[in-house]
C-alpha positions as a printed NumPy array, in Angstrom:
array([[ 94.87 , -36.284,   7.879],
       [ 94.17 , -37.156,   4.283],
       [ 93.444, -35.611,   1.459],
       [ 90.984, -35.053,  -0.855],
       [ 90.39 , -33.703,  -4.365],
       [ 87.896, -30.982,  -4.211],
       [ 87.497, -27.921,  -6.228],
       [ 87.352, -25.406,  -2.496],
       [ 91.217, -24.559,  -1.721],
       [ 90.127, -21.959,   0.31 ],
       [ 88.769, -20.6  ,   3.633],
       [ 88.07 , -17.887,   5.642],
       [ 88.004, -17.685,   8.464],
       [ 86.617, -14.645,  10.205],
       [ 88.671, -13.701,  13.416],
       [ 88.188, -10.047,  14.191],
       [ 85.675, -10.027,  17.007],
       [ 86.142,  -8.668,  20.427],
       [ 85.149, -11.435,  22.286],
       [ 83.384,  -9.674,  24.85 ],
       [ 81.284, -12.454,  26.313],
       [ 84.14 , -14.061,  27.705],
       [ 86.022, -10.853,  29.624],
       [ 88.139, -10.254,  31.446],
       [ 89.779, -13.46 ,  29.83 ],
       [ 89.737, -11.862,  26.775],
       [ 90.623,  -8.426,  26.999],
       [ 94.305,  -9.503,  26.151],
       [ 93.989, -12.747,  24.277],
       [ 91.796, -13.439,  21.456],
       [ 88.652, -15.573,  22.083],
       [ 89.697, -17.936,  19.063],
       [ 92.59 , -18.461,  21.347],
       [ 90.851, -19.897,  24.205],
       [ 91.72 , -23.486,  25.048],
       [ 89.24 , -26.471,  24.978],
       [ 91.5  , -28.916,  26.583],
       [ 95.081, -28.18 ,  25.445],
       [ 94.307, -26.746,  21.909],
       [ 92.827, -23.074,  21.305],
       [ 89.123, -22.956,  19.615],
       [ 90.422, -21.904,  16.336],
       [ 92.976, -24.99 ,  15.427],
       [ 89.967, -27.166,  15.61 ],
       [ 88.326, -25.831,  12.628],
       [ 91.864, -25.379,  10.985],
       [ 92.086, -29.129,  11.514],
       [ 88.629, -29.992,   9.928],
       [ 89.774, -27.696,   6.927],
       [ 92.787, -29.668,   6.486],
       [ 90.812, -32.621,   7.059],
       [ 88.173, -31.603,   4.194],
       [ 91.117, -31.212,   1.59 ],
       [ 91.178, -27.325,   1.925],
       [ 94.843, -25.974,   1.146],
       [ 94.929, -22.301,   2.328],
       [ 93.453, -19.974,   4.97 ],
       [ 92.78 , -16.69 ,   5.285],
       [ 92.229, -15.415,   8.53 ],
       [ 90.333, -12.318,   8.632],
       [ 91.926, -10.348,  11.789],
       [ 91.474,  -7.21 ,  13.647],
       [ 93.83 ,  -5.232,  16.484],
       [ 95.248,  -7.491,  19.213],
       [ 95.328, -11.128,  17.427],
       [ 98.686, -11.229,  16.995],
       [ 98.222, -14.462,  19.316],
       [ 96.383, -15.99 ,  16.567],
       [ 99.213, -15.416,  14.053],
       [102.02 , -16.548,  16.343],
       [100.433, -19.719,  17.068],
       [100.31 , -20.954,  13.726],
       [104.048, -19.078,  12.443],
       [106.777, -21.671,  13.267],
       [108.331, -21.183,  17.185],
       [112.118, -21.353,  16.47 ],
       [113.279, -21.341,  20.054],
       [110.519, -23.252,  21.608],
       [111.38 , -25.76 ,  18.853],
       [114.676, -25.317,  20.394],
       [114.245, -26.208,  23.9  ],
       [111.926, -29.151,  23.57 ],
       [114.408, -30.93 ,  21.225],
       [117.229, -29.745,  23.668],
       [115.22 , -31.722,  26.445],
       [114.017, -34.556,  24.572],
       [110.664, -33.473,  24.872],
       [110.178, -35.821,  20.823],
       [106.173, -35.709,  21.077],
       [105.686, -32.327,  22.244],
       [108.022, -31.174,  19.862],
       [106.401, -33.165,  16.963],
       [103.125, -31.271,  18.041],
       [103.648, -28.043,  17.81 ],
       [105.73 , -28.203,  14.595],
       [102.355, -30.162,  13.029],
       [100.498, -26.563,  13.923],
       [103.112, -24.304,  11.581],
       [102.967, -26.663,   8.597],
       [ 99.477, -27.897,   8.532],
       [ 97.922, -25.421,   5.91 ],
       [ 99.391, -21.976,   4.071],
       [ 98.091, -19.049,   5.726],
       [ 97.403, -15.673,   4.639],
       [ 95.418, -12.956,   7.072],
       [ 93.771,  -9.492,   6.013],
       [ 93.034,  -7.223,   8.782],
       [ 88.794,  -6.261,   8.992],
       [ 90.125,  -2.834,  10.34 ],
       [ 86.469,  -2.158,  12.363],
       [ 84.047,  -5.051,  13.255],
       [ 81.415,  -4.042,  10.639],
       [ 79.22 ,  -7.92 ,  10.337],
       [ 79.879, -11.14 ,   9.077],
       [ 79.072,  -9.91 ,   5.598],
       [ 82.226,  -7.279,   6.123],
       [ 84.283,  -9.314,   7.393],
       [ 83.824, -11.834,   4.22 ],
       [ 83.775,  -9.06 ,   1.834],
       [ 87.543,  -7.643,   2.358],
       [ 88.794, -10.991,   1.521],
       [ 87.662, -10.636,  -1.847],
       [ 91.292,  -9.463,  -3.487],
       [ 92.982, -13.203,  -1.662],
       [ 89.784, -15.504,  -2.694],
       [ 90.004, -14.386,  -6.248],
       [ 87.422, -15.657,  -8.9  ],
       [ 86.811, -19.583,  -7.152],
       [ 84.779, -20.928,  -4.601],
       [ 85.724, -20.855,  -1.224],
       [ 84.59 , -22.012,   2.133],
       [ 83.537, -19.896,   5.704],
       [ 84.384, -21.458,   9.157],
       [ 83.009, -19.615,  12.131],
       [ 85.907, -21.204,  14.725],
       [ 83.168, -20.607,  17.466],
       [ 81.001, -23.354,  16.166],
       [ 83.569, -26.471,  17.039],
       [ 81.875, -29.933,  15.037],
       [ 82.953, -33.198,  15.982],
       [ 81.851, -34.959,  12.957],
       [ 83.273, -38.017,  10.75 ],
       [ 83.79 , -37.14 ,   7.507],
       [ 84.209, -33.786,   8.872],
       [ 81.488, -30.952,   8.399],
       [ 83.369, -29.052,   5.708],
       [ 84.498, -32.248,   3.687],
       [ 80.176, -33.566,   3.955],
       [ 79.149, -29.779,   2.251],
       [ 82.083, -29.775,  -0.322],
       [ 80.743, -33.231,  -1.349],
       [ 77.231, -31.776,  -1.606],
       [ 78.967, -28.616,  -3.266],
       [ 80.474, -30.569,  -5.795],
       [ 77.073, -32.236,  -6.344],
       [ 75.169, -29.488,  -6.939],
       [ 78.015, -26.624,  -8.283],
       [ 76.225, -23.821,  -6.085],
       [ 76.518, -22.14 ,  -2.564],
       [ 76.254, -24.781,   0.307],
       [ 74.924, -23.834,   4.036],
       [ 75.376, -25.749,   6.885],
       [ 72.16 , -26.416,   8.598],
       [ 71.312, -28.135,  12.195],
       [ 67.43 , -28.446,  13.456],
       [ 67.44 , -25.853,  16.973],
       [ 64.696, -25.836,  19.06 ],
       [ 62.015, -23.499,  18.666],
       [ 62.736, -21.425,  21.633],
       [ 66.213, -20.841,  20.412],
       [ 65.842, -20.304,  16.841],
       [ 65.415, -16.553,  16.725],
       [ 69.405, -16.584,  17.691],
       [ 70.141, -18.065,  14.161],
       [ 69.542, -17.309,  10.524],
       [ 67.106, -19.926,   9.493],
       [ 66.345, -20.94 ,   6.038],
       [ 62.735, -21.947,   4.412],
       [ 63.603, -25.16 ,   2.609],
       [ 62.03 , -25.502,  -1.177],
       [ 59.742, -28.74 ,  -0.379],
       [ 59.092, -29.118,  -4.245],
       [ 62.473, -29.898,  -5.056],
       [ 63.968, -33.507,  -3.935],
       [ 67.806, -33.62 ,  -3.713],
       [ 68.172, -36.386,  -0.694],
       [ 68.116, -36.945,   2.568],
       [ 69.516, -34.04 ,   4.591],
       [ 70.303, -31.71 ,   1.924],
       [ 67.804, -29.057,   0.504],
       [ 67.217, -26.535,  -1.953],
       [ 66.645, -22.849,  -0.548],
       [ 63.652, -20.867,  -0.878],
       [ 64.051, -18.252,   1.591],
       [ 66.281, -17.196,   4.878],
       [ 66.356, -15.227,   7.296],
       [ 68.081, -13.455,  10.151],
       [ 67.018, -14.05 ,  13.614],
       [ 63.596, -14.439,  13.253],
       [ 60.913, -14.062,  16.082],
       [ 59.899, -17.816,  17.113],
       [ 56.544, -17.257,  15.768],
       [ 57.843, -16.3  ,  12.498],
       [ 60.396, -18.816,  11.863],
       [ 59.851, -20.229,   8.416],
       [ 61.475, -23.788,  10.103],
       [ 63.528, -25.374,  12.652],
       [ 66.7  , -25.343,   9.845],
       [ 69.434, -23.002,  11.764],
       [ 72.286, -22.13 ,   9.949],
       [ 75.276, -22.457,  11.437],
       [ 78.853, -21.609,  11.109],
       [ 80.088, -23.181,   7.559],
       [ 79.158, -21.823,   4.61 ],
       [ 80.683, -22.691,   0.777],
       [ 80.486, -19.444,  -1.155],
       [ 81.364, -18.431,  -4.778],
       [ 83.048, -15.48 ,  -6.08 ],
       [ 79.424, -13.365,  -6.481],
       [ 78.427, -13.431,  -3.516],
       [ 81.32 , -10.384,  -3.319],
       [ 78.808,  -8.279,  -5.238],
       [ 75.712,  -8.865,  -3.354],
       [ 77.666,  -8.033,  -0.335],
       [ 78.883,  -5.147,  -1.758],
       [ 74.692,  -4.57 ,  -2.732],
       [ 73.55 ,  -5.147,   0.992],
       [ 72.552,  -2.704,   3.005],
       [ 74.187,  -2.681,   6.784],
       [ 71.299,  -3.273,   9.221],
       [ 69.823,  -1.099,  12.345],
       [ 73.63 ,  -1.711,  14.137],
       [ 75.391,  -0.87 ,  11.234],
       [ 76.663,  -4.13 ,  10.56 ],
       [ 76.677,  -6.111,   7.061],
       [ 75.452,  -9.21 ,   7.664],
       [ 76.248, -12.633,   5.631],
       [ 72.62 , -13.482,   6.016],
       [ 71.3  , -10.796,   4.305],
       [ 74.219, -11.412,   1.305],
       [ 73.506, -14.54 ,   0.393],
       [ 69.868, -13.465,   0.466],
       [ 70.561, -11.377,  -2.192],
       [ 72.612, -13.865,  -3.859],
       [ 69.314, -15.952,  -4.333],
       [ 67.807, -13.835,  -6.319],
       [ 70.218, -14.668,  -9.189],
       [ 70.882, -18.172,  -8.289],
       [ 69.832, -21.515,  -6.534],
       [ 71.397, -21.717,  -3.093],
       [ 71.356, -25.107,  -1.004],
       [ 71.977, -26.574,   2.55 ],
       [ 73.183, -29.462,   4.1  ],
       [ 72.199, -30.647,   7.49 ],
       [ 75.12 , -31.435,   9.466],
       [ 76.034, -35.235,  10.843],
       [ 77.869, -34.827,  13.8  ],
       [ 77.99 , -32.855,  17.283],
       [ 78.588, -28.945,  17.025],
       [ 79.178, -26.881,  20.274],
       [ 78.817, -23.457,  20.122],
       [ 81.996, -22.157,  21.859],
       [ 80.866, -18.68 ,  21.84 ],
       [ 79.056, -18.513,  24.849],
       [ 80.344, -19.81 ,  28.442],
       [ 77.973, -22.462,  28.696],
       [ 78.802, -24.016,  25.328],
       [ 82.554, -23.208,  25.79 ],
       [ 82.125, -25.447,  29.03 ],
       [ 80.148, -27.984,  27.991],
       [ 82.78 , -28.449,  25.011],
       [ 85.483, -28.946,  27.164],
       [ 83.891, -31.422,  29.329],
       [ 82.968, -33.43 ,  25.655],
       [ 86.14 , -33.15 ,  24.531],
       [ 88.47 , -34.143,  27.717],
       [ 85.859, -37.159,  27.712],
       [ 86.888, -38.313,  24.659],
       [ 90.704, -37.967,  25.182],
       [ 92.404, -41.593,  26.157],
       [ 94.766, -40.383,  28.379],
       [ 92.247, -38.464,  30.138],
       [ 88.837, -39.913,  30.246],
       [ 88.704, -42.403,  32.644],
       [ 90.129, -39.929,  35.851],
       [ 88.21 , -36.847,  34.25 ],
       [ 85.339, -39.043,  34.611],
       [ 85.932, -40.468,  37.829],
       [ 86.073, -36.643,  38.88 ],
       [ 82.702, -36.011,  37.111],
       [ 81.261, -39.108,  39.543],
       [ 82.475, -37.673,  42.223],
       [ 80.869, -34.422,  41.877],
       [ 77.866, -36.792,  41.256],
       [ 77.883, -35.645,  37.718],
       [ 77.888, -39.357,  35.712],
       [ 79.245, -39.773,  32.348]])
C-alpha cells in the first residue's frame, strides 16, 4: 500500500471488549478475531492504517486476546511448512500480516468505556496526535477513511471525527454531533458546536453519527482524566472530547465510502456477503449461490 507523509504515526486501537453479542463464538476467541471472508475484523482496519500512512499501533487489550497478538507476531513454523510445501502465495500472505506496521499493546485491565480504554495509552502516544480505529466499524472507502480525516486534520491542525448521516430511528445508538452552521469549511467537513451521546430521537441535535475513527491530540488525555464515568460506570470518549471543546475547536468529516458495523450479527453478515462479492475469485459462484436462494446481486 503506499505511503503518505502525514503528521499521525499513531493509532489505537481499542481491543478489550468481551464480545458478548456474538457468544458462544466468542467466549474463547476475541470478536476482533472473527473472520469476514478469510481475514479477522481487526486486520481490516490495520490495513486502512497502513494504507493512511500510519506507522505504529497500539492495541489496547484485555484477558484472553492473546489471539489478537499471535496473529500479527511472525508464525515461524507455519512459515515453515508452507514454504516446505510450496504453498509461495499463502506463504507470502501471512508473512505481509507480521511486517505490515510496528505494534505495541497495553492491557485496559477492566472494560471501564471507550474514554478508559483511550486514556491508558497515554504513556505510548506521548505528546503528538494520534488516531482511534474502532475495528468493529469495517469502511470500504478509496482514499481510505483514516487517510480522508488526516487530510482534513492536517487542514485544520485540530481533533477530526468521523461522521456518517444514520437514520433517525437509529440515531440514539450513536454519539451525534450539532454541526456549527456559521462556519464554512467545505463540503462534508464541519466545525463542532455540540455532541452528544446517544441521544433520544426527538432530541437529536442532527442526523451526523459519529462513528468509529477519531484523530485526537495529546489533551484530550486530561479531559479524560476530567470526565466523570456515567450511570454504568464507564468513561466514555463522547463525553471527553466534549470536554475537550470547551478549550478548543473540534471538527468532523463525513465519511466517503461504505462502513459496516461488524459489531452486531446482522452487520457482521451483511459484511461478509459485501465483501465475498467483491472478491474475483469468488464472486461470480458466491453469487450464483445468492440467485439460487433467490437472493440477486
Amino acid at each position: 500500500m503506499p505511503r503518505v507523509n502525514h503528521t499521525v504515526r499513531k493509532a489505537v486501537f481499542p481491543a478489550a471488549g468481551l464480545g458478548t453479542r456474538f457468544l458462544p463464538a466468542t467466549k474463547a476467541q476475541p470478536k476482533e478475531m472473527l473472520p469476514l471472508v478469510d481475514k479477522p475484523i481487526i486486520q481490516y482496519g490495520v490495513e486502512e492504517a497502513v494504507g493512511a500512512g500510519i506507522d505504529n499501533i497500539i492495541l489496547v487489550t484485555g484477558r484472553g486476546k492473546n489471539a489478537i497478538e499471535d496473529h500479527f507476531d511472525v508464525s515461524v513454523e507455519l512459515e515453515t511448512f508452507l514454504e516446505a510445501r510450496g504453498k509461495t502465495e499463502q506463504l507470502e500472505e501471512i508473512r505481509k500480516i507480521s511486517t505490515l506496521i510496528n505494534f505495541a499493546y497495553v492491557r485496559q485491565g477492566e472494560p471501564l468505556g471507550l474514554g478508559h480504554a483511550v486514556l491508558v495509552t497515554e504513556a505510548l502516544v506521548g505528546n503528538e496526535p494520534f488516531a482511534v480505529i474502532l475495528a468493529d466499524d469495517v469502511i470500504d472507502a478509496d482514499p481510505p477513511a483514516m487517510k480522508q480525516m488526516i487530510d482534513v486534520f492536517n487542514r485544520v491542525h485540530g481533533p477530526v471525527l468521523l461522521v456518517e448521516r444514520v437514520p433517525k430511528d437509529e440515531i440514539s445508538n450513536y454519539g451525534v454531533i450539532k454541526p456549527d452552521t456559521t462556519v464554512d469549511l467545505g463540503p462534508g467537513v464541519y466545525q463542532v458546536a455540540d455532541l452528544v451521546e446517544k441521544p433520544p430521537r426527538h432530541e437529536a441535535p442532527s442526523d451526523l453519527a459519529i462513528i468509529g475513527r477519531y484523530i485526537l491530540t495529546p489533551d484530550i488525555f486530561p479531559a479524560l482524566a476530567a470526565t466523570k464515568s456515567d450511570r454504568t460506570g464507564e468513561i466514555q470518549l463522547t463525553n471527553g472530547i466534549r470536554e475537550l471543546l470547551k478549550t478548543r475547536p473540534i471538527y468532523a468529516c463525513e465519511v466517503k465510502g461504505v462502513r459496516h458495523d461488524t459489531g452486531n450479527k446482522l452487520g457482521f453478515l451483511k459484511a461478509v456477503v459485501y465483501f465475498a462479492l467483491r472478491r474475483p475469485d469468488l464472486a461470480d459462484k458466491f453469487s450464483a449461490y445468492l440467485r439460487s436462494l433467490g437472493v440477486s446481486r
